XYZ file of C-alpha atoms in Angstrom:
318
model
C 19.270 -30.826 0.434
C 17.496 -30.429 4.288
C 17.254 -27.520 5.149
C 17.847 -25.986 9.799
C 13.853 -24.857 11.168
C 15.861 -21.908 12.179
C 17.465 -20.110 9.275
C 13.786 -20.994 7.569
C 12.695 -18.873 10.471
C 15.467 -16.650 10.423
C 14.658 -16.586 6.054
C 11.549 -16.269 5.833
C 11.650 -12.808 8.527
C 14.296 -10.952 6.609
C 11.511 -11.568 3.340
C 8.827 -10.381 5.338
C 11.275 -7.475 6.769
C 13.027 -6.551 3.628
C 16.417 -6.080 6.168
C 18.662 -8.750 7.242
C 18.880 -6.113 10.098
C 15.577 -6.857 10.931
C 15.144 -10.216 10.185
C 18.468 -10.808 12.838
C 16.209 -8.585 15.798
C 13.272 -10.847 14.766
C 15.369 -14.423 15.168
C 17.886 -12.609 18.772
C 21.127 -12.848 16.231
C 23.929 -10.338 16.349
C 23.771 -8.919 12.342
C 27.330 -11.204 11.705
C 25.596 -14.112 13.170
C 22.335 -13.202 10.417
C 24.946 -12.005 7.640
C 26.674 -15.672 7.702
C 23.997 -17.971 7.854
C 22.657 -16.553 5.403
C 25.256 -16.670 2.974
C 25.667 -20.846 3.981
C 22.162 -21.243 3.161
C 23.087 -19.318 -0.457
C 25.667 -21.758 -1.087
C 23.960 -24.939 0.145
C 21.543 -23.789 -1.982
C 24.214 -23.514 -4.832
C 22.042 -19.827 -6.353
C 22.294 -16.370 -4.822
C 18.338 -16.306 -2.817
C 18.786 -12.400 -1.926
C 19.811 -9.588 -4.055
C 21.085 -6.845 -1.892
C 20.484 -2.928 -2.492
C 20.847 0.681 0.060
C 17.854 -0.323 0.994
C 17.623 -3.060 1.869
C 16.895 -7.157 0.617
C 14.390 -8.438 -1.710
C 14.607 -11.691 -2.775
C 15.418 -13.480 -5.931
C 12.725 -15.806 -7.990
C 15.307 -18.890 -6.074
C 14.450 -16.789 -2.644
C 10.932 -16.172 -3.434
C 10.455 -19.875 -3.714
C 12.321 -19.944 -1.204
C 10.461 -18.003 1.203
C 7.113 -19.199 0.054
C 7.848 -23.172 1.145
C 9.547 -21.902 3.876
C 6.264 -20.884 5.360
C 4.429 -24.410 4.419
C 7.208 -26.595 6.467
C 7.283 -24.267 9.613
C 3.077 -25.023 9.476
C 3.355 -28.076 9.126
C 6.492 -27.991 12.105
C 3.843 -26.388 13.978
C 1.239 -28.152 13.285
C 3.295 -31.669 14.583
C 4.797 -29.737 17.659
C 1.473 -28.509 18.196
C -0.370 -32.820 17.699
C 2.426 -34.095 20.457
C 2.230 -30.811 22.583
C -1.275 -31.009 22.958
C 0.084 -34.221 24.893
C 1.948 -32.988 27.741
C 0.161 -29.092 27.975
C -3.842 -28.854 29.315
C -5.767 -28.499 26.433
C -7.429 -25.546 28.935
C -4.396 -23.913 28.211
C -5.552 -21.279 25.149
C -2.517 -19.100 23.680
C -3.600 -16.039 24.824
C -4.688 -12.188 21.436
C -5.408 -8.907 23.020
C -6.055 -6.605 19.944
C -8.292 -3.170 20.161
C -12.110 -3.583 18.776
C -9.993 -1.891 15.067
C -7.940 -4.502 15.221
C -11.606 -6.661 16.379
C -13.179 -5.949 13.379
C -11.192 -7.573 10.461
C -7.898 -7.996 10.957
C -8.221 -10.473 13.346
C -10.640 -12.647 13.042
C -9.899 -13.084 8.922
C -6.141 -14.772 10.991
C -8.077 -16.752 13.938
C -10.373 -18.399 11.075
C -6.671 -19.303 8.570
C -4.732 -20.690 12.427
C -7.860 -22.483 13.917
C -8.685 -25.000 10.840
C -4.076 -25.503 10.182
C -4.227 -25.780 14.761
C -6.706 -27.873 15.779
C -5.509 -29.066 18.547
C -4.728 -25.421 19.792
C -7.075 -23.377 21.199
C -6.576 -19.792 21.916
C -7.998 -16.914 24.251
C -8.676 -13.715 22.293
C -10.302 -10.327 24.323
C -10.665 -6.270 23.719
C -8.127 -4.374 25.033
C -6.745 -0.528 25.346
C -3.180 -0.783 23.988
C -2.001 0.176 27.058
C -3.285 -2.543 29.140
C -2.244 -5.082 26.652
C 1.457 -3.983 27.420
C 0.806 -4.368 31.140
C 0.364 -7.471 30.689
C 1.844 -8.729 27.602
C 5.005 -7.100 29.966
C 2.815 -9.393 32.962
C 3.992 -12.588 30.330
C 0.248 -12.699 30.986
C -0.832 -12.568 27.177
C 1.302 -14.522 24.476
C 0.875 -11.493 21.373
C -1.082 -8.184 21.502
C -2.288 -5.945 18.543
C -1.545 -2.501 19.657
C -1.151 1.102 18.021
C 2.476 2.384 17.732
C 2.301 6.005 19.523
C 0.973 4.356 23.069
C 3.519 1.457 22.674
C 6.580 3.067 22.134
C 9.853 2.301 24.961
C 8.098 0.032 25.914
C 10.954 -2.745 26.092
C 8.604 -5.115 24.931
C 9.698 -6.966 20.777
C 7.366 -5.504 18.432
C 7.142 -5.530 14.524
C 4.891 -3.803 12.094
C 1.368 -5.692 11.463
C 0.204 -2.186 9.394
C -1.623 0.731 8.770
C -4.175 1.925 10.820
C -5.230 5.429 9.696
C -9.307 7.024 10.681
C -10.529 8.522 8.069
C -14.494 10.423 8.026
C -16.924 8.519 6.311
C -20.441 9.079 5.673
C -23.632 8.344 2.222
C -22.886 8.500 -0.946
C -23.555 12.214 -2.413
C -24.420 13.765 1.027
C -22.937 15.759 3.637
C -18.800 14.486 2.521
C -19.360 15.248 -1.312
C -16.721 17.397 -3.307
C -14.653 17.610 -0.069
C -10.938 15.492 0.209
C -10.572 16.514 4.220
C -11.606 17.574 7.256
C -10.489 19.197 10.525
C -12.075 16.464 13.165
C -13.911 20.475 14.136
C -15.349 20.512 10.750
C -16.311 16.969 10.942
C -18.565 17.821 15.063
C -20.320 20.613 13.189
C -22.468 17.708 11.660
C -24.704 15.028 13.759
C -22.211 11.832 13.948
C -22.701 7.973 15.307
C -20.198 6.926 17.608
C -18.974 3.715 18.830
C -19.544 3.159 22.105
C -17.848 5.466 24.978
C -16.108 2.956 26.388
C -14.821 1.266 23.402
C -11.047 1.107 23.159
C -11.136 3.068 19.625
C -13.675 5.940 20.769
C -11.331 6.032 23.936
C -7.877 6.694 21.929
C -9.524 9.009 20.192
C -11.254 10.937 22.750
C -7.376 11.015 24.061
C -6.847 12.655 21.359
C -8.431 14.875 21.373
C -8.291 16.156 25.132
C -9.650 18.373 26.824
C -10.935 21.452 24.309
C -12.028 18.860 22.030
C -15.814 20.982 19.931
C -19.056 19.279 21.608
C -20.354 16.587 19.445
C -23.933 15.431 18.418
C -23.454 12.246 18.607
C -26.791 10.305 17.284
C -27.014 7.032 18.863
C -24.307 5.039 19.304
C -22.983 1.298 18.990
C -20.710 -1.659 20.153
C -19.395 -2.232 17.396
C -17.853 -0.751 13.671
C -19.854 -2.344 11.450
C -23.215 -1.158 12.842
C -21.332 1.952 12.514
C -20.429 1.347 9.382
C -23.364 0.691 8.098
C -25.324 3.597 10.559
C -23.005 5.991 8.281
C -23.984 4.695 4.496
C -27.141 5.719 5.212
C -26.680 9.057 6.260
C -27.340 8.692 9.242
C -24.931 10.061 10.920
C -21.020 11.074 9.369
C -18.157 8.249 11.330
C -14.659 8.094 12.506
C -13.458 5.075 11.013
C -9.872 3.062 10.858
C -9.690 2.602 6.507
C -9.628 -0.866 7.322
C -12.987 -1.402 8.899
C -14.045 -0.032 5.295
C -15.849 -3.301 3.422
C -15.094 -3.075 -0.444
C -17.874 -4.823 -0.646
C -20.374 -2.817 0.178
C -22.662 -0.715 -0.049
C -20.812 2.838 -1.767
C -20.174 6.017 0.505
C -18.032 9.180 0.350
C -15.009 8.245 2.227
C -12.666 11.389 3.569
C -9.832 11.365 5.024
C -9.049 13.187 8.078
C -6.894 15.691 8.793
C -5.437 15.283 12.159
C -1.770 14.203 13.023
C -3.081 11.599 15.927
C -5.151 10.823 12.449
C -2.055 8.810 10.731
C -2.265 6.009 13.208
C -0.575 2.463 13.154
C -1.081 -1.826 14.204
C 2.374 -3.246 15.798
C 2.609 -6.606 16.640
C 3.586 -7.163 20.412
C 4.868 -10.498 21.987
C 4.846 -11.144 25.611
C 7.593 -11.489 27.865
C 8.727 -15.451 27.404
C 6.386 -16.448 24.508
C 9.690 -16.616 21.705
C 11.177 -18.908 24.663
C 7.814 -20.552 26.383
C 7.122 -24.214 25.436
C 4.127 -23.256 23.252
C 6.592 -21.063 21.635
C 5.904 -22.489 17.567
C 2.755 -22.492 18.085
C 2.263 -18.844 18.778
C 5.928 -17.459 15.852
C 1.843 -19.503 13.874
C -0.607 -16.913 14.944
C 1.857 -14.311 14.662
C 2.557 -15.526 11.295
C -1.116 -15.884 10.196
C -1.637 -11.820 11.169
C 0.482 -10.963 9.551
C -0.897 -12.612 6.129
C -4.087 -11.229 7.266
C -3.087 -7.457 7.020
C -0.699 -8.272 4.495
C -4.132 -9.742 2.513
C -6.492 -6.800 3.771
C -7.372 -4.468 1.442
C -5.081 -1.190 0.587
C -5.534 1.652 3.105
C -3.490 4.342 0.378
C -6.789 6.602 -1.038
C -7.342 6.340 -4.393
C -7.996 9.468 -6.806
C -11.440 10.838 -6.374
C -14.218 9.907 -9.366
C -14.769 12.004 -11.904
C -16.579 15.351 -10.627
C -16.699 14.037 -6.680
C -14.525 15.423 -4.057
C -15.065 12.234 -2.453
C -12.675 8.984 -2.366
C -13.991 5.940 -3.309
C -13.688 2.088 -1.774
C -10.739 0.694 -2.180
């Protein structure tokens, strides 16, 4: 059997989104057109590929197998096209990926490792950038992809898709100040010594923006440049820290994790596309990088809190 690459991309998008409507939107197709192509794909395969329900669709065992092989086929196609395109496109013209400090801590590095290994002829320029600047650069066609925060990316006219939870939590030394607590407001957090990110970091500025001008004064014992160092200081008992839950490594020394009881602490990452990125000569490579970012997001540890340990109100790492 031979499958059309666009049909494979459509089917993979539907499986990823769990919805024919969302998959059609990703491929810039109408819902009737996408539905007809899925039916033709099932007729061609001779077996049902999707289970359709009131809340969306899920793949059948055959659909799961097709999605897995579709990823492999599209990945090999991207490598083939990039190898040929490298002769037409200057080597000094890499893809451009932007993201805030939270995304650049674990998500983007994980995606880059797999992407750069799979695509040795494609280079990627990665820069830390706050969501407003990232959105401006994407709209101007000055970047191919960006990982942005949902509350700042609404109604910007860009093509976006959900990428994963990036909610904030409070962390501290195991058995320390947070012991017996399950949730704190920021005002309660600020009553204790803190460690934080440098004043110019994207996450620090995002937090301060949402705290507003009447935020409680906090004492920062020190500020550092990266989340890894920040978590290590909090774990050692230097001070409490507000960090994305996904910044926590399950293999690191134990520490207490407490929910941050603020509406703005519930936030999500979106994958945003640059203007023209889907239709540019490098669109296949951009889509391949996007898929590696999706896979990296899915492979990160769960972000939902687990039940407290017996005899403790702290939330263990998952």
